RNA sequence: GGAGGAAUGGCAGAGUGGUCGAAUGCGGCAGUCUUGAAAACUGUUGAGGGUCACACCUCCGGGGGUUCGAAUCCCUCUUCCUCCGCCA
């Protein structure tokens, strides 16, 4: 959520920045500013009314103490009006506050100055590309065929047990998943991230905190009996660990990593592009979450990008990095780099990581602040990134490393999987 | 799931209707002393709103109520503890 302070002080800049999302923000911001003004006017009036009532109460107390009951009763009568008035003002204030809240919730984050304007993924800007696309042998197969051929992943079995989009990993397929998870966690902890195992269900407050609610309600599985949500990403529970905290500056930066399954309803997406592992209702992901001082967050974002690059290079996968344009940028993000690996058999790029700086957008909702050395309190900056989303890594590994007689895994995975070749 | 008890500032812990935003201790910060540190002593130390700054308002787990007045009384929800049941 954008801060009121920023909306009041930098409205023109915000209108310009939000314009990159193809959003005509001027009228929305004016509405917010108007609501905020009336909210504050109501608050001031209510405060004055309460102050008067408090004063009277104290006097009444004194009078009772000194036995002047009659005088006290006279004053009592006077409080009735004040009570009525403060009740009314309180209700108006509450209405104003919830209206303001509602408007604020609907405003997406303002894109960073480097974000290109644009409508869709066609306007994303490629900022880096590395790795050779391998020459495949004549009968190269897409990963869903390979998964079947070597009995690694059974999609039909998942349909039987649960439904479409819930694959069953078997044998070396399961072991490859586990090996990748361990490899990612080891690399992340070596880079200074603390490993976290968070809950896989979160409450509504957490969903609101990181911005999945209220706008993406339909994307999450909702356990209505207990009013909990299955997490769509580890970002939600891990970032919410810090919800409402007032940290010391010396505690920053905070760097967490965690593996969780991720659950997404992906309502309405069917077709060739969601075949196999390309889009699932349940998938595994190792996530990175950082909390930074405001002045450090962009350096930290660069650091995360470098870290993820290192992983992809060790996995020897051809990849590219895109700077997302305003139209493709997530609701809460100020700047996002998407990592895509090339899936040779499918001849397309697959998104496997998204690294974002949310600046203070999330922390404003989360009320995540820190106290700097001079005692000033300010909202922290939050960032996150995937390292990495498993299914598409698996898809790319299977497809890119396939040979006539099996799949040769990149060296770094051998010890993690306990085998070097799938055949 | 059943029966009881509890929830107060960074922590511990007083406070059962009226100058209580809250005693006291610990911790934190500043100072005195010291070559330096420790100890000791003195002062200071919650959060949000509001203001140029004050004033002022709100907050004692969340929500609602009683009262001129609530940390204190009532209702409700949540969480924690003890006992019982169930259970990986």
CSV table of C-alpha atoms in Angstrom, one decimal, chain A residues 13-423:
chain,number,residue,atom,x,y,z
A,13,UNK,CA,5.5,11.9,-9.5
A,14,UNK,CA,3.1,9.1,-8.5
A,15,UNK,CA,0.7,9.9,-11.3
A,16,UNK,CA,3.6,9.7,-13.7
A,17,UNK,CA,5.0,6.5,-12.3
A,18,UNK,CA,1.6,4.7,-12.2
A,19,UNK,CA,1.1,5.8,-15.8
A,20,UNK,CA,3.7,3.1,-16.7
A,21,UNK,CA,1.1,0.6,-15.6
A,22,UNK,CA,-1.4,2.2,-18.0
A,23,UNK,CA,-3.2,3.5,-14.9
A,24,UNK,CA,-4.8,6.9,-14.9
A,25,UNK,CA,-4.0,7.6,-11.3
A,26,UNK,CA,-4.7,11.3,-10.9
A,27,UNK,CA,-8.4,11.1,-10.0
A,28,UNK,CA,-7.8,8.1,-7.7
A,29,UNK,CA,-5.1,9.9,-5.8
A,30,UNK,CA,-7.3,13.0,-5.5
A,31,UNK,CA,-10.0,10.9,-4.0
A,32,UNK,CA,-7.6,9.5,-1.5
A,33,UNK,CA,-6.3,12.9,-0.6
A,34,UNK,CA,-9.9,14.2,-0.2
A,35,UNK,CA,-10.8,11.2,2.0
A,36,UNK,CA,-7.7,11.7,4.1
A,37,UNK,CA,-8.5,15.4,4.7
A,38,UNK,CA,-12.1,14.7,5.8
A,39,UNK,CA,-10.8,11.8,8.0
A,40,UNK,CA,-8.4,14.2,9.7
A,41,UNK,CA,-11.0,16.9,10.2
A,42,UNK,CA,-13.3,14.3,11.8
A,43,UNK,CA,-10.5,13.1,14.0
A,44,UNK,CA,-9.8,16.6,15.2
A,45,UNK,CA,-13.4,17.3,16.0
A,46,UNK,CA,-13.8,14.0,17.8
A,47,UNK,CA,-10.6,14.6,19.8
A,48,UNK,CA,-11.9,18.0,21.0
A,49,UNK,CA,-15.3,16.4,22.0
A,50,UNK,CA,-13.6,13.7,23.9
A,51,UNK,CA,-11.2,16.1,25.6
A,52,UNK,CA,-14.2,18.1,26.9
A,53,UNK,CA,-16.0,14.9,28.1
A,54,UNK,CA,-12.8,13.8,29.9
A,55,UNK,CA,-12.5,17.1,31.6
A,56,UNK,CA,-16.1,16.9,32.9
A,57,UNK,CA,-15.7,13.4,34.1
A,58,UNK,CA,-12.7,14.4,36.2
A,59,UNK,CA,-14.7,17.3,37.7
A,60,UNK,CA,-17.6,15.0,38.5
A,61,UNK,CA,-15.1,12.7,40.2
A,62,UNK,CA,-13.8,15.5,42.3
A,63,UNK,CA,-17.3,16.7,43.3
A,64,UNK,CA,-18.4,13.2,44.4
A,65,UNK,CA,-15.2,13.0,46.5
A,66,UNK,CA,-15.9,16.2,48.2
A,67,UNK,CA,-19.6,15.3,48.7
A,68,UNK,CA,-21.1,17.9,46.4
A,69,UNK,CA,-23.5,15.4,44.9
A,70,UNK,CA,-25.9,18.0,43.6
A,71,UNK,CA,-23.3,19.8,41.6
A,72,UNK,CA,-22.0,16.5,40.3
A,73,UNK,CA,-25.5,15.5,39.0
A,74,UNK,CA,-25.8,18.8,37.2
A,75,UNK,CA,-22.6,18.2,35.4
A,76,UNK,CA,-23.6,14.7,34.6
A,77,UNK,CA,-26.6,16.0,32.7
A,78,UNK,CA,-24.2,18.0,30.5
A,79,UNK,CA,-22.3,14.9,29.4
A,80,UNK,CA,-25.2,13.5,27.5
A,81,UNK,CA,-24.8,15.8,24.5
A,82,UNK,CA,-21.1,15.2,24.3
A,83,UNK,CA,-21.7,11.5,24.4
A,84,UNK,CA,-24.2,11.7,21.6
A,85,UNK,CA,-21.8,13.9,19.6
A,86,UNK,CA,-18.8,11.7,20.0
A,87,UNK,CA,-20.7,8.6,19.1
A,88,UNK,CA,-21.8,10.2,15.9
A,89,UNK,CA,-18.4,11.5,15.1
A,90,UNK,CA,-16.8,8.1,15.9
A,91,UNK,CA,-19.1,6.4,13.4
A,92,UNK,CA,-18.4,9.0,10.7
A,93,UNK,CA,-14.7,8.6,11.4
A,94,UNK,CA,-14.9,4.8,11.0
A,95,UNK,CA,-16.7,5.1,7.7
A,96,UNK,CA,-14.1,7.6,6.5
A,97,UNK,CA,-11.3,5.4,7.5
A,98,UNK,CA,-12.6,2.3,5.9
A,99,UNK,CA,-13.3,4.2,2.7
A,100,UNK,CA,-9.8,5.5,2.7
A,101,UNK,CA,-8.4,2.0,3.4
A,102,UNK,CA,-10.4,0.6,0.6
A,103,UNK,CA,-9.1,3.1,-1.9
A,104,UNK,CA,-5.5,2.6,-0.7
A,105,UNK,CA,-5.8,-1.2,-1.1
A,106,UNK,CA,-6.7,-0.7,-4.7
A,107,UNK,CA,-3.7,1.3,-5.7
A,108,UNK,CA,-0.7,-0.7,-7.0
A,109,UNK,CA,2.9,0.1,-6.2
A,110,UNK,CA,4.6,2.9,-8.1
A,111,UNK,CA,7.1,1.5,-10.6
A,112,UNK,CA,10.7,2.4,-10.2
A,113,UNK,CA,12.2,4.9,-12.5
A,114,UNK,CA,14.0,2.2,-14.5
A,115,UNK,CA,10.8,0.3,-15.3
A,116,UNK,CA,9.8,0.7,-18.9
A,117,UNK,CA,6.2,1.7,-19.7
A,118,UNK,CA,4.2,-1.0,-21.5
A,119,UNK,CA,1.1,-3.1,-21.7
A,120,UNK,CA,2.2,-6.7,-21.7
A,121,UNK,CA,5.1,-9.0,-21.7
A,122,UNK,CA,6.1,-7.9,-25.2
A,123,UNK,CA,7.3,-4.6,-23.6
A,124,UNK,CA,9.5,-6.3,-21.1
A,125,UNK,CA,13.2,-5.4,-21.5
A,126,UNK,CA,15.8,-8.0,-21.8
A,127,UNK,CA,18.8,-7.0,-19.7
A,128,UNK,CA,20.9,-10.1,-19.7
A,129,UNK,CA,21.3,-13.4,-21.5
A,130,UNK,CA,23.7,-16.2,-21.0
A,131,UNK,CA,24.3,-19.9,-21.9
A,132,UNK,CA,24.3,-21.9,-25.1
A,133,UNK,CA,21.1,-23.5,-26.3
A,134,UNK,CA,22.1,-27.2,-26.7
A,135,UNK,CA,21.8,-29.0,-30.0
A,136,UNK,CA,19.4,-31.8,-29.4
A,137,UNK,CA,19.4,-35.2,-31.1
A,138,UNK,CA,16.7,-35.9,-33.6
A,139,UNK,CA,14.1,-37.5,-31.4
A,140,UNK,CA,14.3,-34.9,-28.6
A,141,UNK,CA,11.2,-35.0,-26.5
A,142,UNK,CA,9.3,-32.5,-24.4
A,143,UNK,CA,9.6,-33.0,-20.6
A,144,UNK,CA,6.2,-34.6,-20.2
A,145,UNK,CA,7.2,-37.3,-22.6
A,146,UNK,CA,10.6,-37.8,-20.9
A,147,UNK,CA,8.9,-37.9,-17.5
A,148,UNK,CA,6.8,-40.8,-18.8
A,149,UNK,CA,9.6,-42.5,-20.6
A,150,UNK,CA,11.8,-42.7,-17.5
A,151,UNK,CA,8.9,-43.0,-15.1
A,152,UNK,CA,9.8,-39.8,-13.2
A,153,UNK,CA,6.5,-38.0,-12.9
A,154,UNK,CA,3.0,-39.4,-13.2
A,155,UNK,CA,0.4,-36.8,-14.2
A,156,UNK,CA,-2.5,-39.3,-14.5
A,157,UNK,CA,-1.9,-40.6,-11.0
A,158,UNK,CA,-2.2,-37.1,-9.7
A,159,UNK,CA,-5.5,-36.7,-11.4
A,160,UNK,CA,-6.7,-39.9,-9.7
A,161,UNK,CA,-5.6,-38.9,-6.3
A,162,UNK,CA,-6.4,-35.2,-6.4
A,163,UNK,CA,-7.1,-33.7,-9.8
A,164,UNK,CA,-5.3,-32.1,-12.7
A,165,UNK,CA,-2.3,-30.0,-11.8
A,166,UNK,CA,-1.2,-32.2,-8.9
A,167,UNK,CA,1.5,-34.5,-10.3
A,168,UNK,CA,3.0,-37.5,-8.5
A,169,UNK,CA,6.8,-37.6,-8.6
A,170,UNK,CA,8.3,-41.1,-8.5
A,171,UNK,CA,11.7,-42.7,-8.1
A,172,UNK,CA,14.5,-40.6,-9.6
A,173,UNK,CA,11.9,-37.9,-10.4
A,174,UNK,CA,11.2,-37.5,-6.7
A,175,UNK,CA,14.8,-37.7,-5.8
A,176,UNK,CA,15.7,-35.0,-8.3
A,177,UNK,CA,13.1,-32.7,-6.6
A,178,UNK,CA,14.5,-33.4,-3.2
A,179,UNK,CA,18.1,-32.9,-4.5
A,180,UNK,CA,17.2,-29.6,-6.1
A,181,UNK,CA,15.5,-28.3,-2.9
A,182,UNK,CA,18.6,-29.2,-0.8
A,183,UNK,CA,20.9,-27.7,-3.3
A,184,UNK,CA,19.1,-24.4,-3.4
A,185,UNK,CA,18.8,-24.2,0.4
A,186,UNK,CA,22.4,-25.0,0.8
A,187,UNK,CA,23.5,-22.3,-1.7
A,188,UNK,CA,21.1,-19.8,-0.1
A,189,UNK,CA,22.2,-20.4,3.5
A,190,UNK,CA,25.9,-20.3,2.4
A,191,UNK,CA,25.0,-16.8,1.0
A,192,UNK,CA,23.8,-15.7,4.4
A,193,UNK,CA,20.1,-16.5,4.3
A,194,UNK,CA,18.6,-18.1,7.4
A,195,UNK,CA,16.5,-21.2,6.6
A,196,UNK,CA,12.9,-21.1,7.7
A,197,UNK,CA,10.2,-23.7,7.6
A,198,UNK,CA,7.0,-21.7,7.8
A,199,UNK,CA,3.4,-22.9,8.0
A,200,UNK,CA,1.7,-23.8,4.7
A,201,UNK,CA,-1.6,-22.2,5.6
A,202,UNK,CA,-2.0,-18.6,6.6
A,203,UNK,CA,-4.7,-16.5,8.1
A,204,UNK,CA,-6.4,-13.5,6.5
A,205,UNK,CA,-4.2,-10.9,8.2
A,206,UNK,CA,-1.1,-12.5,6.5
A,207,UNK,CA,-2.8,-12.5,3.1
A,208,UNK,CA,-3.5,-8.8,3.5
A,209,UNK,CA,0.0,-8.1,4.8
A,210,UNK,CA,1.8,-9.3,1.7
A,211,UNK,CA,-0.9,-8.1,-0.7
A,212,UNK,CA,-2.5,-11.3,-1.9
A,213,UNK,CA,-5.7,-10.2,-0.3
A,214,UNK,CA,-8.0,-8.6,-1.0
A,215,UNK,CA,-7.1,-8.4,-4.7
A,216,UNK,CA,-6.1,-12.0,-5.5
A,217,UNK,CA,-8.6,-13.8,-3.4
A,218,UNK,CA,-9.5,-16.2,-6.2
A,219,UNK,CA,-5.9,-17.3,-6.8
A,220,UNK,CA,-5.6,-18.9,-3.4
A,221,UNK,CA,-7.2,-22.1,-2.0
A,222,UNK,CA,-9.4,-21.0,0.8
A,223,UNK,CA,-10.1,-23.4,3.6
A,224,UNK,CA,-13.4,-22.0,4.6
A,225,UNK,CA,-14.1,-24.2,7.6
A,226,UNK,CA,-11.2,-22.6,9.4
A,227,UNK,CA,-10.9,-19.4,7.3
A,228,UNK,CA,-7.3,-20.2,6.3
A,229,UNK,CA,-5.5,-19.9,3.0
A,230,UNK,CA,-3.1,-22.4,1.4
A,231,UNK,CA,0.0,-20.4,0.6
A,232,UNK,CA,0.6,-19.5,-3.0
A,233,UNK,CA,4.3,-18.9,-2.2
A,234,UNK,CA,6.6,-19.0,0.8
A,235,UNK,CA,6.8,-15.2,0.6
A,236,UNK,CA,3.5,-15.0,2.4
A,237,UNK,CA,4.3,-16.8,5.7
A,238,UNK,CA,8.0,-15.8,5.7
A,239,UNK,CA,7.4,-12.1,5.2
A,240,UNK,CA,4.6,-12.1,7.7
A,241,UNK,CA,6.9,-13.4,10.4
A,242,UNK,CA,7.9,-9.8,10.6
A,243,UNK,CA,4.4,-8.2,10.4
A,244,UNK,CA,4.0,-5.5,13.0
A,245,UNK,CA,7.6,-5.5,14.1
A,246,UNK,CA,9.6,-2.5,15.1
A,247,UNK,CA,13.2,-3.5,14.5
A,248,UNK,CA,16.4,-1.9,15.5
A,249,UNK,CA,18.4,-0.7,12.5
A,250,UNK,CA,21.3,-3.0,13.7
A,251,UNK,CA,19.0,-6.0,13.1
A,252,UNK,CA,18.9,-5.3,9.3
A,253,UNK,CA,19.3,-6.7,6.8
A,254,UNK,CA,17.2,-9.8,7.5
A,255,UNK,CA,17.6,-12.6,5.0
A,256,UNK,CA,15.4,-15.6,5.0
A,257,UNK,CA,15.1,-18.6,2.7
A,258,UNK,CA,12.6,-21.3,2.8
A,259,UNK,CA,11.3,-24.3,0.9
A,260,UNK,CA,7.5,-24.8,0.7
A,261,UNK,CA,5.0,-26.3,-1.6
A,262,UNK,CA,3.0,-23.6,-3.3
A,263,UNK,CA,-0.7,-23.8,-4.1
A,264,UNK,CA,-2.4,-21.9,-6.8
A,265,UNK,CA,-5.9,-22.2,-8.2
A,266,UNK,CA,-4.9,-20.9,-11.6
A,267,UNK,CA,-8.6,-20.8,-12.4
A,268,UNK,CA,-9.4,-21.0,-16.1
A,269,UNK,CA,-5.9,-21.8,-17.4
A,270,UNK,CA,-5.9,-24.8,-19.7
A,271,UNK,CA,-4.2,-25.6,-23.0
A,272,UNK,CA,-0.9,-26.4,-24.5
A,273,UNK,CA,1.1,-23.8,-22.5
A,274,UNK,CA,0.1,-25.4,-19.3
A,275,UNK,CA,1.0,-28.9,-20.3
A,276,UNK,CA,3.2,-31.1,-18.1
A,277,UNK,CA,5.1,-29.1,-15.5
A,278,UNK,CA,4.5,-25.7,-17.1
A,279,UNK,CA,1.7,-24.7,-14.7
A,280,UNK,CA,0.5,-26.6,-11.7
A,281,UNK,CA,-1.9,-26.2,-8.8
A,282,UNK,CA,0.8,-27.5,-6.4
A,283,UNK,CA,4.5,-27.0,-7.0
A,284,UNK,CA,7.7,-26.7,-4.9
A,285,UNK,CA,9.7,-23.6,-4.6
A,286,UNK,CA,12.6,-22.3,-2.6
A,287,UNK,CA,12.1,-18.6,-1.8
A,288,UNK,CA,14.3,-15.7,-0.7
A,289,UNK,CA,13.0,-12.9,1.4
A,290,UNK,CA,15.0,-9.8,2.5
A,291,UNK,CA,14.2,-6.9,4.7
A,292,UNK,CA,16.5,-3.9,4.2
A,293,UNK,CA,17.1,-0.4,5.2
A,294,UNK,CA,15.5,2.0,2.6
A,295,UNK,CA,18.9,3.1,1.3
A,296,UNK,CA,20.2,-0.4,0.8
A,297,UNK,CA,17.3,-2.1,-1.0
A,298,UNK,CA,18.3,-1.6,-4.6
A,299,UNK,CA,21.9,-2.9,-3.9
A,300,UNK,CA,20.2,-5.9,-2.2
A,301,UNK,CA,18.0,-6.4,-5.3
A,302,UNK,CA,21.2,-6.5,-7.5
A,303,UNK,CA,22.7,-8.9,-5.0
A,304,UNK,CA,19.7,-11.3,-5.3
A,305,UNK,CA,19.9,-11.1,-9.1
A,306,UNK,CA,23.6,-12.1,-9.0
A,307,UNK,CA,22.8,-14.9,-6.6
A,308,UNK,CA,20.1,-16.4,-8.8
A,309,UNK,CA,22.4,-16.1,-11.8
A,310,UNK,CA,25.0,-18.1,-10.0
A,311,UNK,CA,22.5,-20.9,-9.5
A,312,UNK,CA,21.5,-21.0,-13.1
A,313,UNK,CA,25.1,-21.0,-14.2
A,314,UNK,CA,25.9,-24.0,-12.0
A,315,UNK,CA,22.9,-25.8,-13.4
A,316,UNK,CA,24.2,-24.9,-16.9
A,317,UNK,CA,20.9,-23.8,-18.1
A,318,UNK,CA,20.6,-21.1,-20.8
A,319,UNK,CA,18.7,-18.2,-19.3
A,320,UNK,CA,17.8,-14.6,-19.7
A,321,UNK,CA,16.8,-11.8,-17.4
A,322,UNK,CA,13.9,-9.4,-18.2
A,323,UNK,CA,13.1,-6.1,-16.5
A,324,UNK,CA,9.3,-6.2,-16.4
A,325,UNK,CA,7.4,-3.3,-17.9
A,326,UNK,CA,4.8,-1.4,-16.0
A,327,UNK,CA,1.9,-3.5,-17.5
A,328,UNK,CA,3.5,-6.8,-16.5
A,329,UNK,CA,4.7,-5.8,-13.1
A,330,UNK,CA,3.0,-7.4,-10.1
A,331,UNK,CA,0.6,-5.3,-8.0
A,332,UNK,CA,3.0,-4.9,-5.1
A,333,UNK,CA,6.3,-4.6,-6.9
A,334,UNK,CA,8.3,-1.5,-7.7
A,335,UNK,CA,10.8,-3.3,-9.8
A,336,UNK,CA,10.9,-6.9,-10.9
A,337,UNK,CA,13.5,-9.0,-12.8
A,338,UNK,CA,12.1,-12.2,-14.2
A,339,UNK,CA,14.5,-15.1,-14.9
A,340,UNK,CA,13.6,-17.4,-17.8
A,341,UNK,CA,15.2,-20.6,-18.8
A,342,UNK,CA,15.1,-21.9,-22.3
A,343,UNK,CA,13.2,-25.1,-22.8
A,344,UNK,CA,14.8,-26.6,-25.8
A,345,UNK,CA,12.3,-29.2,-26.7
A,346,UNK,CA,9.3,-26.8,-26.3
A,347,UNK,CA,11.3,-24.0,-27.9
A,348,UNK,CA,10.1,-21.4,-25.5
A,349,UNK,CA,11.3,-19.5,-22.5
A,350,UNK,CA,9.9,-20.5,-19.1
A,351,UNK,CA,9.8,-18.2,-16.1
A,352,UNK,CA,11.6,-19.7,-13.2
A,353,UNK,CA,12.3,-16.8,-10.9
A,354,UNK,CA,11.0,-13.4,-10.2
A,355,UNK,CA,13.1,-11.1,-8.1
A,356,UNK,CA,11.3,-8.0,-6.8
A,357,UNK,CA,11.8,-4.9,-4.7
A,358,UNK,CA,8.6,-3.9,-3.0
A,359,UNK,CA,10.2,-0.9,-1.4
A,360,UNK,CA,7.9,0.1,1.5
A,361,UNK,CA,4.7,-1.0,-0.2
A,362,UNK,CA,4.4,-4.3,1.7
A,363,UNK,CA,5.9,-3.0,4.9
A,364,UNK,CA,3.3,-0.3,5.0
A,365,UNK,CA,0.6,-2.9,5.0
A,366,UNK,CA,2.6,-5.1,7.3
A,367,UNK,CA,3.6,-2.2,9.6
A,368,UNK,CA,7.1,-3.4,9.4
A,369,UNK,CA,9.4,-0.6,10.6
A,370,UNK,CA,12.8,-0.1,12.0
A,371,UNK,CA,14.3,2.5,14.3
A,372,UNK,CA,17.4,4.1,13.0
A,373,UNK,CA,20.3,5.2,15.2
A,374,UNK,CA,18.9,8.7,15.6
A,375,UNK,CA,15.6,7.2,16.9
A,376,UNK,CA,13.6,7.9,13.8
A,377,UNK,CA,11.1,5.2,12.8
A,378,UNK,CA,10.6,4.3,9.2
A,379,UNK,CA,9.1,1.6,7.1
A,380,UNK,CA,11.6,-1.0,6.0
A,381,UNK,CA,12.0,-2.2,2.4
A,382,UNK,CA,11.1,-5.8,1.6
A,383,UNK,CA,12.3,-7.9,-1.3
A,384,UNK,CA,11.8,-11.4,-2.5
A,385,UNK,CA,12.8,-13.8,-5.2
A,386,UNK,CA,12.5,-17.4,-6.1
A,387,UNK,CA,15.6,-19.6,-6.0
A,388,UNK,CA,14.0,-21.4,-7.8
A,389,UNK,CA,10.6,-22.6,-8.9
A,390,UNK,CA,11.2,-26.4,-9.1
A,391,UNK,CA,8.9,-27.7,-11.9
A,392,UNK,CA,10.3,-25.5,-14.6
A,393,UNK,CA,13.8,-26.2,-13.5
A,394,UNK,CA,13.0,-29.8,-13.8
A,395,UNK,CA,11.4,-29.3,-17.2
A,396,UNK,CA,14.4,-27.5,-18.5
A,397,UNK,CA,16.9,-29.9,-17.0
A,398,UNK,CA,15.1,-32.9,-18.5
A,399,UNK,CA,14.7,-31.3,-21.9
A,400,UNK,CA,18.1,-29.7,-22.3
A,401,UNK,CA,20.2,-32.5,-20.9
A,402,UNK,CA,18.6,-35.3,-22.8
A,403,UNK,CA,20.8,-37.6,-24.8
A,404,UNK,CA,19.9,-40.6,-26.9
A,405,UNK,CA,20.4,-42.9,-24.0
A,406,UNK,CA,19.2,-40.9,-21.0
A,407,UNK,CA,19.5,-37.6,-19.2
A,408,UNK,CA,22.9,-36.5,-18.0
A,409,UNK,CA,22.5,-34.2,-15.0
A,410,UNK,CA,24.8,-31.2,-14.5
A,411,UNK,CA,27.6,-32.0,-12.2
A,412,UNK,CA,26.5,-29.9,-9.3
A,413,UNK,CA,23.5,-32.1,-8.8
A,414,UNK,CA,25.3,-35.5,-8.7
A,415,UNK,CA,26.0,-35.5,-5.0
A,416,UNK,CA,22.5,-34.1,-4.2
A,417,UNK,CA,20.7,-36.7,-6.2
A,418,UNK,CA,23.0,-39.7,-5.7
A,419,UNK,CA,23.1,-40.4,-9.4
A,420,UNK,CA,24.4,-38.5,-12.4
A,421,UNK,CA,22.2,-40.0,-15.1
A,422,UNK,CA,18.6,-40.8,-15.6
A,423,UNK,CA,18.0,-43.7,-17.9
